[in-house]
Coordinates of C-alpha atoms in Angstrom, one line a residue:
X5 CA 14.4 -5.8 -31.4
X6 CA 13.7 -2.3 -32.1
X7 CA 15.1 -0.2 -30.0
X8 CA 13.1 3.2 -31.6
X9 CA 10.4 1.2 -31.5
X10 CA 10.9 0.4 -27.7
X11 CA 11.2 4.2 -26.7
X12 CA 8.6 5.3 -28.8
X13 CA 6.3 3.1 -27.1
X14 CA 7.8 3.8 -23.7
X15 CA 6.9 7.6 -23.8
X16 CA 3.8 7.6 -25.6
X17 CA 2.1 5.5 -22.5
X18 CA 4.0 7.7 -20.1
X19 CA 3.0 10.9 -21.9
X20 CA -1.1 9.4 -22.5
X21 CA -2.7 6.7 -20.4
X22 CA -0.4 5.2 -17.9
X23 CA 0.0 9.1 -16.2
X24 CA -3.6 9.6 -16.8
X25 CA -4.5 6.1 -14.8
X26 CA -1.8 6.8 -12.0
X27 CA -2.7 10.3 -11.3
X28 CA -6.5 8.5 -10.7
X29 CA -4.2 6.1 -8.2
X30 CA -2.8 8.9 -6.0
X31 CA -6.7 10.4 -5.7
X32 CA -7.4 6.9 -3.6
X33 CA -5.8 6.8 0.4
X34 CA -5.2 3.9 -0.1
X35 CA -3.3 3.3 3.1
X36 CA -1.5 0.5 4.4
X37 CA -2.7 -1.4 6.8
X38 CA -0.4 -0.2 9.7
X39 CA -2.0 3.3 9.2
X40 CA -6.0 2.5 8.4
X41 CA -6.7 -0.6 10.7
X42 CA -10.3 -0.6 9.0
X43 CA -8.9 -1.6 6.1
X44 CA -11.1 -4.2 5.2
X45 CA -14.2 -1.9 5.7
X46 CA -12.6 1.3 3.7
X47 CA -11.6 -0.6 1.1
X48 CA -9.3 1.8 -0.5
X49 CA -7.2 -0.8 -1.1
X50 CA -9.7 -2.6 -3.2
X51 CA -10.4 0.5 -4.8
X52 CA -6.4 1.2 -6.0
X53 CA -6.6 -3.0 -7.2
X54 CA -9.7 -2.6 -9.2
X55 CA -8.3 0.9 -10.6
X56 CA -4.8 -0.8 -11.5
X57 CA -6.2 -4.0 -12.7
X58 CA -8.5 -2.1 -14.9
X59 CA -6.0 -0.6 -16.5
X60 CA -3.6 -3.5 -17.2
X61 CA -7.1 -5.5 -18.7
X62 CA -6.7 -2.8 -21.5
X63 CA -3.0 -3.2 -22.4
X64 CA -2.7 -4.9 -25.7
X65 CA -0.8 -8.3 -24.2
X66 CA -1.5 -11.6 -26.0
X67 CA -2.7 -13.8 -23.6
X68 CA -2.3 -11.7 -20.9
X69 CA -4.8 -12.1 -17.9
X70 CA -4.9 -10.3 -14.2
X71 CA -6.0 -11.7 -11.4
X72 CA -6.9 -10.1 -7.7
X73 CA -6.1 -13.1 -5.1
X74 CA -7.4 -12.6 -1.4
X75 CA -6.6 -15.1 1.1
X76 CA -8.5 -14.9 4.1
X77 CA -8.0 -12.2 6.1
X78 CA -5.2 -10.7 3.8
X79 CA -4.6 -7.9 2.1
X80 CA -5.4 -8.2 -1.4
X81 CA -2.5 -9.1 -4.2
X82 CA -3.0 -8.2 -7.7
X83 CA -1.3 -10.6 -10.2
X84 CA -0.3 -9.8 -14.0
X85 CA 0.0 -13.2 -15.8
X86 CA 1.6 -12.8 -19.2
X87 CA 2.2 -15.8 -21.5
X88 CA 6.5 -15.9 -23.0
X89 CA 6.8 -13.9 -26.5
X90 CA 9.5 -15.5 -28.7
X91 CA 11.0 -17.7 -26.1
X92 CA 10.3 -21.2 -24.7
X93 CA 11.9 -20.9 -21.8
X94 CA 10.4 -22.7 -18.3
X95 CA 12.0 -19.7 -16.4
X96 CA 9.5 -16.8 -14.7
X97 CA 10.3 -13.3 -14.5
X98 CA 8.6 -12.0 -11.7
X99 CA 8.0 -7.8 -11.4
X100 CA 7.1 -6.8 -8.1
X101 CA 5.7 -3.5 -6.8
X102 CA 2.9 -2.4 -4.2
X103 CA 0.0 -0.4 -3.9
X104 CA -0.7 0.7 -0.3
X105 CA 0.4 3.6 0.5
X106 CA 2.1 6.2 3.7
X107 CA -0.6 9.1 5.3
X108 CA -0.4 12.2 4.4
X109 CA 2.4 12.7 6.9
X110 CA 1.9 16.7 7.7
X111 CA 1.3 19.4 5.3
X112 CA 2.1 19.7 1.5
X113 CA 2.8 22.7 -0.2
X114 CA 0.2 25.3 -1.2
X115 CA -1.5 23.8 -4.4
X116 CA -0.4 20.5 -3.7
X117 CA -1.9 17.3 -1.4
X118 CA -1.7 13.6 -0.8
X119 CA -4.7 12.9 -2.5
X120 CA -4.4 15.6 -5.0
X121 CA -2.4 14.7 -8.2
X122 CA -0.3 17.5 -9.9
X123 CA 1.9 17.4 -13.0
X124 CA 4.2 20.4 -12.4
X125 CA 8.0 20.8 -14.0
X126 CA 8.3 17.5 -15.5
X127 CA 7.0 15.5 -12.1
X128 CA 3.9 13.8 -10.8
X129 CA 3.3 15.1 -7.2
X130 CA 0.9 13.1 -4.8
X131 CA 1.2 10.1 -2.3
X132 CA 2.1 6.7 -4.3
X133 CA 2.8 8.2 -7.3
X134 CA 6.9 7.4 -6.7
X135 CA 6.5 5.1 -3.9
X136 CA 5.3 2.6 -5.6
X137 CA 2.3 3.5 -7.7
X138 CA 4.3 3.3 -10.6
X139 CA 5.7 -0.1 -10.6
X140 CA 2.8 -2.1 -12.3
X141 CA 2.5 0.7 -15.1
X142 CA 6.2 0.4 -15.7
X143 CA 6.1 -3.0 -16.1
X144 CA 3.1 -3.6 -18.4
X145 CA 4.8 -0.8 -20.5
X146 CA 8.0 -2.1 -20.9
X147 CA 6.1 -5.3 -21.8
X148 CA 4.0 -3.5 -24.3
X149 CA 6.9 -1.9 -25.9
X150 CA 8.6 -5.3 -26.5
X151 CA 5.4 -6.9 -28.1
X152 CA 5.4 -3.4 -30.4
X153 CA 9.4 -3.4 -31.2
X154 CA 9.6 -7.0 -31.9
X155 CA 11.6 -8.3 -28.5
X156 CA 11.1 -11.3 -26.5
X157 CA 11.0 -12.2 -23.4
X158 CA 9.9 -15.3 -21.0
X159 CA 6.4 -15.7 -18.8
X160 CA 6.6 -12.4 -16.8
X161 CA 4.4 -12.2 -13.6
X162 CA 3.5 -8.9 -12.6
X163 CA 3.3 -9.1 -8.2
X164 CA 1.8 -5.7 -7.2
X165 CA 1.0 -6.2 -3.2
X166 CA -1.1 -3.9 -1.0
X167 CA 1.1 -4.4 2.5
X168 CA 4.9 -3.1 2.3
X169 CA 4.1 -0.2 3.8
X170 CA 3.5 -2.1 6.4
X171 CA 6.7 -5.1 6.3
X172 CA 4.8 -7.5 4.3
X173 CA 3.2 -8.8 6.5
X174 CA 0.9 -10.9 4.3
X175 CA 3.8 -11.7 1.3
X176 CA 5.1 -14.5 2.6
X177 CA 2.1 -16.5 2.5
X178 CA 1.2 -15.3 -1.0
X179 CA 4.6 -16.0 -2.4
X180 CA 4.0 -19.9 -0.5
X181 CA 0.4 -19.9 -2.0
X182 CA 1.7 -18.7 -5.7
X183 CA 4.8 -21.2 -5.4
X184 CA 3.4 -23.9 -7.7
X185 CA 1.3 -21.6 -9.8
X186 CA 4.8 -19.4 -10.6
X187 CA 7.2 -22.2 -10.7
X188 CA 10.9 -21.5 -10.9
X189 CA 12.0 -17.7 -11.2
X190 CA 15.3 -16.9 -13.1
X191 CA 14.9 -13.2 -12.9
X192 CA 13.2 -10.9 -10.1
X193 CA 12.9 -7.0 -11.1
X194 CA 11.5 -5.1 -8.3
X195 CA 10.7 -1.3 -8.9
X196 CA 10.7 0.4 -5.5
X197 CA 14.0 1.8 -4.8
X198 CA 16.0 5.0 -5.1
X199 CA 19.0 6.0 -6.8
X200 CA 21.8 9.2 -6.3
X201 CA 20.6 11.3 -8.9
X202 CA 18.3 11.7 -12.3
X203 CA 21.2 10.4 -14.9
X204 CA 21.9 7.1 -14.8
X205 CA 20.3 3.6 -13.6
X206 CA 21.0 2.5 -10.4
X207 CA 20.8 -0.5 -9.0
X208 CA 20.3 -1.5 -5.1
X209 CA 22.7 -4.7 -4.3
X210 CA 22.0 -4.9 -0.6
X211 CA 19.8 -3.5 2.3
X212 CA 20.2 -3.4 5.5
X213 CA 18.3 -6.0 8.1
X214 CA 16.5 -4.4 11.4
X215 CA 15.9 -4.9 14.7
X216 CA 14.6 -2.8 17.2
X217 CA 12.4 -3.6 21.0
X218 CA 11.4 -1.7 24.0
X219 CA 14.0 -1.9 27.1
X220 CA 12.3 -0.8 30.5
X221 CA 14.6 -0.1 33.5
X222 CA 12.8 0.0 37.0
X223 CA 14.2 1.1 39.9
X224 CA 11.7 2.2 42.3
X225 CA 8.1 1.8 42.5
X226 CA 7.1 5.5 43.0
X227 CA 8.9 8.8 42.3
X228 CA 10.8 9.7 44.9
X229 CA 11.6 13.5 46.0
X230 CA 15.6 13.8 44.2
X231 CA 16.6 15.2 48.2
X232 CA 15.7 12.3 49.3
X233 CA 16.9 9.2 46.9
X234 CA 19.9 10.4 45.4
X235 CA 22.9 9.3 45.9
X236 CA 21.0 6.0 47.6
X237 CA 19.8 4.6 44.4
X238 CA 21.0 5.0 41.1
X239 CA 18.5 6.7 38.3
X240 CA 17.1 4.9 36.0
X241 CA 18.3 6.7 33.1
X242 CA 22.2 5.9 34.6
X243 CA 21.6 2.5 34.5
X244 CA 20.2 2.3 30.8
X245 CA 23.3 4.5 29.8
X246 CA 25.5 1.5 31.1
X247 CA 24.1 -1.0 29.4
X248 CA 23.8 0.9 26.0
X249 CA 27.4 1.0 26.7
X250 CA 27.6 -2.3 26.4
X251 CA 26.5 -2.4 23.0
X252 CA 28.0 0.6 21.7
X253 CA 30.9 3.1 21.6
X254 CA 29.3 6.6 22.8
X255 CA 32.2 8.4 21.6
X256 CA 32.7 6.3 18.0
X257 CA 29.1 5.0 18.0
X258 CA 31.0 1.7 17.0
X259 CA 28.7 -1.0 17.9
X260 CA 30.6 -4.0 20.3
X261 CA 28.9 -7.1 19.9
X262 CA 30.0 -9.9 17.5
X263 CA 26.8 -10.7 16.2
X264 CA 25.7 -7.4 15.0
X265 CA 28.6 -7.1 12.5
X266 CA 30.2 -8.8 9.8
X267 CA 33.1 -8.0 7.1
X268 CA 32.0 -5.9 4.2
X269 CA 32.1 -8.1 1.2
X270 CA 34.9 -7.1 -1.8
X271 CA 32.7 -6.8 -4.3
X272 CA 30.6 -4.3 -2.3
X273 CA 33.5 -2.5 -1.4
X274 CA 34.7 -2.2 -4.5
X275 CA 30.8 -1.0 -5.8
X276 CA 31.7 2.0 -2.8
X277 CA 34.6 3.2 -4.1
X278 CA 33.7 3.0 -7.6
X279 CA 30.6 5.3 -6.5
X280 CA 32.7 7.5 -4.9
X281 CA 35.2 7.8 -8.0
X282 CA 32.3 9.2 -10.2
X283 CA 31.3 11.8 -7.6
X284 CA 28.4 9.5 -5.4
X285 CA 28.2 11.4 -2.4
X286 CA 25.4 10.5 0.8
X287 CA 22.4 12.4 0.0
X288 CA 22.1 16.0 1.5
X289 CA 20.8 16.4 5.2
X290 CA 19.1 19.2 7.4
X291 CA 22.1 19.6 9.3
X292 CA 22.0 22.2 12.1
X293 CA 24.6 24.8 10.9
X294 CA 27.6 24.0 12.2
X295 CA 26.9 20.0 12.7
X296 CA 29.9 17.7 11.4
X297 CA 29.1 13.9 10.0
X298 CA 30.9 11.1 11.7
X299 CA 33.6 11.3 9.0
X300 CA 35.6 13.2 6.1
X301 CA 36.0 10.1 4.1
X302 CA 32.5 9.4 1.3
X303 CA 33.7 5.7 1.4
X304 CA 33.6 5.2 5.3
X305 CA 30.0 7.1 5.3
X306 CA 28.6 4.8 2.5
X307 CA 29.7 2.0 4.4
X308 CA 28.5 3.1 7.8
X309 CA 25.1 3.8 6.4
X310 CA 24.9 0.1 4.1
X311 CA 27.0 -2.4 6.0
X312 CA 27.6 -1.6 9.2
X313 CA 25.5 -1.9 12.3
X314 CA 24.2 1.4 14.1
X315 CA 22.1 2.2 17.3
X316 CA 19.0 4.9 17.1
X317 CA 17.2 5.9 20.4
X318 CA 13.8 6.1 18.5
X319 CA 11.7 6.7 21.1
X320 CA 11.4 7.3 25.1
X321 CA 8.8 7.0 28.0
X322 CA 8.8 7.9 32.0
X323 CA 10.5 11.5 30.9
X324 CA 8.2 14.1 31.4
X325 CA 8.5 17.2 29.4
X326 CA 11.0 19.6 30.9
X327 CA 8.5 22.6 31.7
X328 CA 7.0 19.8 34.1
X329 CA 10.1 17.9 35.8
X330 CA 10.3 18.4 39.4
X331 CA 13.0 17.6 41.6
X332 CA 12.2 13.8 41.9
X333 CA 14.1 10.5 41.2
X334 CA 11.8 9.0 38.0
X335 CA 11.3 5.1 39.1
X336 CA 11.7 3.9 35.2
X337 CA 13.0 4.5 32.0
X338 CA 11.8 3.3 28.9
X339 CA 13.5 3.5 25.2
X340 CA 12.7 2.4 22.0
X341 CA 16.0 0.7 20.5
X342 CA 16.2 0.7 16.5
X343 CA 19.5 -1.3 15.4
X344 CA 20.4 -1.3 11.5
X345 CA 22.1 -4.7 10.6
X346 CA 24.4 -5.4 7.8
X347 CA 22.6 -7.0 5.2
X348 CA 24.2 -10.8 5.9
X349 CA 23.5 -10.9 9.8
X350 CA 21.2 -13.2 11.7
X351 CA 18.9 -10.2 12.8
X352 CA 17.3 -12.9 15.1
X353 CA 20.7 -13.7 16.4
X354 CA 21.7 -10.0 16.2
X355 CA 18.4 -9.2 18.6
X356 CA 19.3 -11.9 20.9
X357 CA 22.3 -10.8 21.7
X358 CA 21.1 -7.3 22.2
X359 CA 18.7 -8.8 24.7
X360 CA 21.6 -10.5 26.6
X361 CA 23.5 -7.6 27.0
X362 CA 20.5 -5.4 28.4
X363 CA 19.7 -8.1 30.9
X364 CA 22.8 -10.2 32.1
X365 CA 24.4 -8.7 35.3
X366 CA 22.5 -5.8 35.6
X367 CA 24.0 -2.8 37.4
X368 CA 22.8 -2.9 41.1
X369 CA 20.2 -5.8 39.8
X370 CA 17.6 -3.2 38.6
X371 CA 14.5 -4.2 37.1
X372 CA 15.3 -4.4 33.0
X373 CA 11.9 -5.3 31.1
X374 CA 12.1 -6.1 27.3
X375 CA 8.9 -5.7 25.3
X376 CA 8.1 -5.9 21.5
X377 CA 11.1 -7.4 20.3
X378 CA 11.3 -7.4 16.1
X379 CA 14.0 -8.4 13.8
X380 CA 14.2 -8.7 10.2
X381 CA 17.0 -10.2 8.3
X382 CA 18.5 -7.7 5.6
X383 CA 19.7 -8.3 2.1
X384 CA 22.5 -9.0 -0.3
X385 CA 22.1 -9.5 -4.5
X386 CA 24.0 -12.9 -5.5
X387 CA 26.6 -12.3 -8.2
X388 CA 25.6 -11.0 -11.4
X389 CA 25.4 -12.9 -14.3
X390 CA 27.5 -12.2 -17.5
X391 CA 24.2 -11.4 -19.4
X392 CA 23.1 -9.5 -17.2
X393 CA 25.8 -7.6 -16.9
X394 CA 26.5 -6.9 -20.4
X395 CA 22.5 -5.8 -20.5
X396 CA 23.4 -3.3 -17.9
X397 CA 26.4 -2.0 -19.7
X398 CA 23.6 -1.7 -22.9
X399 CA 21.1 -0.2 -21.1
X400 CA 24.0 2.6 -19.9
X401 CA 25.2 3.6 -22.9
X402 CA 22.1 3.3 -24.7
X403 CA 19.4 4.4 -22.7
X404 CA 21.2 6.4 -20.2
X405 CA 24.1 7.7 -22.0
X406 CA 26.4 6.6 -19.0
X407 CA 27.3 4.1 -17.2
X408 CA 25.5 2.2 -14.5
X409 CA 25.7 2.6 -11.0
X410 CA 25.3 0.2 -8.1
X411 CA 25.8 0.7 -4.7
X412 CA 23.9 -0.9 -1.1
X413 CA 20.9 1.2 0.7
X414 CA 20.5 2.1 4.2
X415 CA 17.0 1.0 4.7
X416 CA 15.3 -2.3 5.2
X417 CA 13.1 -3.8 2.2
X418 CA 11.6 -6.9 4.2
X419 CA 9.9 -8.2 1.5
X420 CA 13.5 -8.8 -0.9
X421 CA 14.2 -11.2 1.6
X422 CA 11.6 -13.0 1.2
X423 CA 11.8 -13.1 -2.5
X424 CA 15.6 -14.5 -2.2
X425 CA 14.6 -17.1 -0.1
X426 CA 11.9 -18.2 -2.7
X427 CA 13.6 -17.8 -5.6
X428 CA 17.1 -18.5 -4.9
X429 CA 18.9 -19.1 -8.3
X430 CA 17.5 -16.2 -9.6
X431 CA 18.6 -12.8 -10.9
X432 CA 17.8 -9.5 -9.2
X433 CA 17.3 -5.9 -10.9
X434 CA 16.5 -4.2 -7.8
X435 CA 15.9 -0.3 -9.6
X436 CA 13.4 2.6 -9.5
X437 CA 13.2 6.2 -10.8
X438 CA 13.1 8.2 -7.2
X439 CA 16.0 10.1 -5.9
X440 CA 17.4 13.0 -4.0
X441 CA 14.4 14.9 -2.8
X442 CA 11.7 12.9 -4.0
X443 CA 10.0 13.0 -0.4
X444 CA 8.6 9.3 -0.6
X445 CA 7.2 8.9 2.9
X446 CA 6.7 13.1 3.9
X447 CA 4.8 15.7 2.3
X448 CA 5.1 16.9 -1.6
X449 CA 6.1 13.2 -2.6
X450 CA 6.5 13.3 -6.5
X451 CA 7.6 11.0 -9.7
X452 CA 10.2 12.3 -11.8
X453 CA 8.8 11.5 -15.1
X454 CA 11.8 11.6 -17.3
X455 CA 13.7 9.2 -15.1
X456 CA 10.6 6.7 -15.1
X457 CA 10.3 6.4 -18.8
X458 CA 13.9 5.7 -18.7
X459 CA 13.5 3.2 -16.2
X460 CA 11.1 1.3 -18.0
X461 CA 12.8 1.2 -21.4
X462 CA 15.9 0.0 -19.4
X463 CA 13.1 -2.6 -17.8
X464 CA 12.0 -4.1 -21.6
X465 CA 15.9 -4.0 -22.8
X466 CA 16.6 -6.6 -19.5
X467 CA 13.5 -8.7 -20.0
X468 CA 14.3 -9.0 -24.0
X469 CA 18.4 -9.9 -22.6
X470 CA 17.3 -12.5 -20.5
X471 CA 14.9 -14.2 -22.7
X472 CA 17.8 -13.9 -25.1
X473 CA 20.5 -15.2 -22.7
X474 CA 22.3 -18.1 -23.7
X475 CA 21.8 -21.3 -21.9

C-alpha cells in the first residue's frame, strides 16, 4: 500500500468535498428524536440521510451501493455496502456513526450558530459537525484512499444511525434485522468518541453503564405549618438523606452496595498509569475558585471517573424556590438519582439493588415511591489482537508521530453494547478526532480538522491491517 498515496487522498477530500458536504450537514436540525418528537413529520432526519447518502453515491467505490432502511415506526438507518478489495475474506468490518443530532443547547458565540457552519482557525464550528457528522465521511475516505494507494481490505459496512442522541433506541432492532444480511463481523470501528488532546490516537477501551430513577418520599398529605409538625414527624428530605446513606459514603462519596462495584481489571489499570506516565491528566473543569477534586493522585481520579460507581442528585421536586419557602413541613420529596456503573456491572442488577435499599425498612415507614427506573449495561473492549496492535503501534509512529493512547471514558455509549453483544469475536477501534474543549453537546461545538484527517488515514491503515492479518 501506499502510504503517500493514502494521505494524499485523505486531505484532498478533507480540504474539497467531504467539508464542503458536511458543512451542508450542520445547516439541517436534524434533531434526535428525544428533542423533536415530530420527527417523522419534520423530517430533518430524512433530509441529513438523503444529504449523506448523496454524497457517498459519488465516491468512486467499486461496487459500492447505499441503502436508507426504515422499519416501521423507526428512525431511519443509512447503510454503506462496499464489496472486499484484495481480500477474500468472509469477515465484515462494520463503521458505525450517527446522524441526529443535540439542540442548540443556549447561545453560541457572536458569528457563530448551530445551524450555521463556520471554518475558522483550522476547525468546523456547528452542531454535528464533531458529534458525529463526521463519521460516514471519514469512513468512505479512508476507503477511497485505500482503493487510490493500492490497499486492501474486507466487505466494510458503513452503519450511520439517526437515534444515539437519543440511547438507540431503535439499533437493536436494526442490528437483529441486518444480522443475516451482515454476517459475521471481525472488526467494529466506531467514530464517536473523544480523546485527551490533538496529538495522538486515542482509543476508548471501556464506558461506563447507567442507571438512574425517580425516588419520592411522602410523609404527609398536606404541608403542614413547621410550628406545628416538627419535631412530630420527620421531613421528608431527612428521610431521603438516610436512605441515600445507605447507598453511599457522604463524606468519601464511596458507594456501599456490592452490586454497583466491581475490581478494576489489570489491564485497565495498567492503560491508567501508563496515561498518567505521559502527562494524561482529567480534562479541565469550571471549578469555583478555591474548589478541591476528590483527590491529589491522576490515577485514583481516572479510575473514579471510568470504573468506579458514583451517585449524582440530577434533579429535585416538592422544593420550592427559596424566595418562596415558608415556614411549613413540605409533605414529599422527590430526586432524580443518576448512578455511573463500572463498565462490567449488571446495571439491571445494579438498579435493583438501588431500589431495595430505598424501599426496605423505611425510616418511620414513610411513603418511598419509585418511578421511571432505567439502566443500561456499560462497556469493556475484549483483548487486543497482535495485529491489531502492531497496526496501532504503525499508525503511532507513522501517522501520529507518537505513540498511541488508550484509556476508559466516563460516559455511557449504549449502543457499543449492543454491538458487543452482536458481534462478539470481533475487534473494536473505538476512536474519534474530538477532545478538550470541543463542546459536543453545548454551544460553539466544532471539528478539529487536522486531527480528523489524521483519524481517517489511521482508519484506512487498520482496515488495510486487518484485511492483511494472518489467519
Amino acid at each position: 500500500m501506499d502510504q503517500r498515496a493514502v494521505r494524499e487522498t485523505v486531505r484532498h477530500l478533507w480540504a474539497g468535498d467531504a467539508l464542503r458536504s458536511l458543512s451542508h450537514f450542520v445547516a439541517i436540525p436534524a434533531l434526535s428524536p428525544a428533542f423533536d418528537v415530530r420527527w417523522a413529520t419534520t423530517r430533518h432526519l430524512h433530509d441529513a440521510v438523503t444529504h449523506v447518502r448523496t454524497w457517498l453515491d459519488e465516491r468512486p467505490l467499486p461496487g459500492a451501493t447505499t441503502e436508507v432502511v426504515e422499519l416501521p415506526g423507526r428512525t431511519p438507518l443509512l447503510l454503506l455496502d462496499v464489496p472486499a478489495a484484495g481480500t477474500t475474506g468472509a469477515e465484515t468490518v462494520v463503521v458505525y456513526g450517527h446522524l441526529d443530532k443535540q439542540p442548540a443547547a443556549g447561545e453560541w458565540s457572536p458569528g457563530l450558530g448551530p445551524w450555521t457552519p463556520v471554518v475558522r482557525d483550522g476547525r468546523l464550528y456547528g452542531r454535528g459537525a464533531g458529534d458525529d457528522g463526521y463519521a460516514g465521511y471519514a469512513a468512505a475516505t479512508a476507503l477511497a484512499a485505500l482503493h487510490a494507494a493500492g490497499g486492501r481490505h474486507a466487505r466494510t459496512v458503513v452503519l450511520l444511525e439517526t437515534g444515539e442522541e437519543s440511547g438507540s433506541p431503535d439499533l437493536a432492532a436494526y442490528l437483529d434485522h441486518l444480522a443475516e444480511r451482515i454476517g459475521p463481523v471481525g472488526l467494529v470501528v466506531c467514530l464517536n468518541t473523544a480523546g485527551g488532546d490533538y496529538d495522538a490516537l486515542w482509543l476508548a477501551t471501556s464506558l461506563r453503564g447507567i442507571a438512574f430513577l425517580d425516588v419520592t418520599v411522602r410523609v404527609l398529605e398536606t404541608g403542614v405549618h413547621s410550628g406545628h409538625a416538627s419535631g412530630l414527624v420527620a421531613s421528608s428530605f431527612r428521610v431521603l438523606r438516610e436512605l441515600l446513606d445507605r447507598i453511599e459514603d457522604p463524606r468519601t462519596g464511596r458507594i456501599l452496595l456490592p452490586e454497583l462495584a466491581t475490581e478494576v481489571p489489570a489491564e485497565r489499570l495498567a492503560e491508567v498509569r501508563a496515561a498518567v506516565a505521559r502527562g494524561y491528566r482529567p480534562a479541565p473543569l469550571p471549578l469555583v475558585d478555591g474548589v478541591r477534586l476528590v483527590d491529589d493522585d491522576p490515577v485514583q481520579l481516572i479510575l473514579n471517573n471510568t470504573w468506579r460507581p458514583t451517585l449524582s442528585v440530577t434533579g429535585a421536586d416538592g422544593l420550592p424556590p427559596v424566595a418562596d419557602a415558608g415556614n411549613v413541613l413540605r409533605p414529599a420529596t422527590t430526586l432524580k438519582l443518576s448512578f455511573r456503573l463500572p463498565p462490567t456491572v449488571d446495571a439491571g442488577a445494579a438498579l435493583r439493588a438501588v431500589e431495595r435499599a430505598l424501599t426496605t425498612d423505611v425510616p418511620f415507614d414513610a411513603d418511598v415511591r419509585i418511578a421511571r427506573p432505567e439502566a443500561a449495561d456499560g462497556w469493556n473492549a475484549p483483548p487486543m489482537a497482535p495485529w491489531l496492535r502492531s497496526a496501532l503501534d504503525t499508525v503511532g509512529a507513522d501517522v501520529f508521530g507518537r505513540p498511541w493512547q488508550a484509556i476508559g471514558l466516563g460516559g455511557s455509549i449504549p449502543f457499543l453494547g449492543l454491538f458487543a453483544r452482536a458481534y462478539p469475536d470481533a475487534q473494536f477501534v473505538v476512536t474519534g478526532p474530538r477532545g478538550p474543549g470541543n463542546n459536543a453537546h453545548v454551544p460553539d461545538e466544532w471539528l478539529h480538522l487536522e486531527q480528523t484527517a489524521r483519524v481517517t488515514e489511521a482508519v484506512a491503515h487498520l482496515l488495510h491491517a486487518h484485511a492483511t492479518a494472518p489467519g
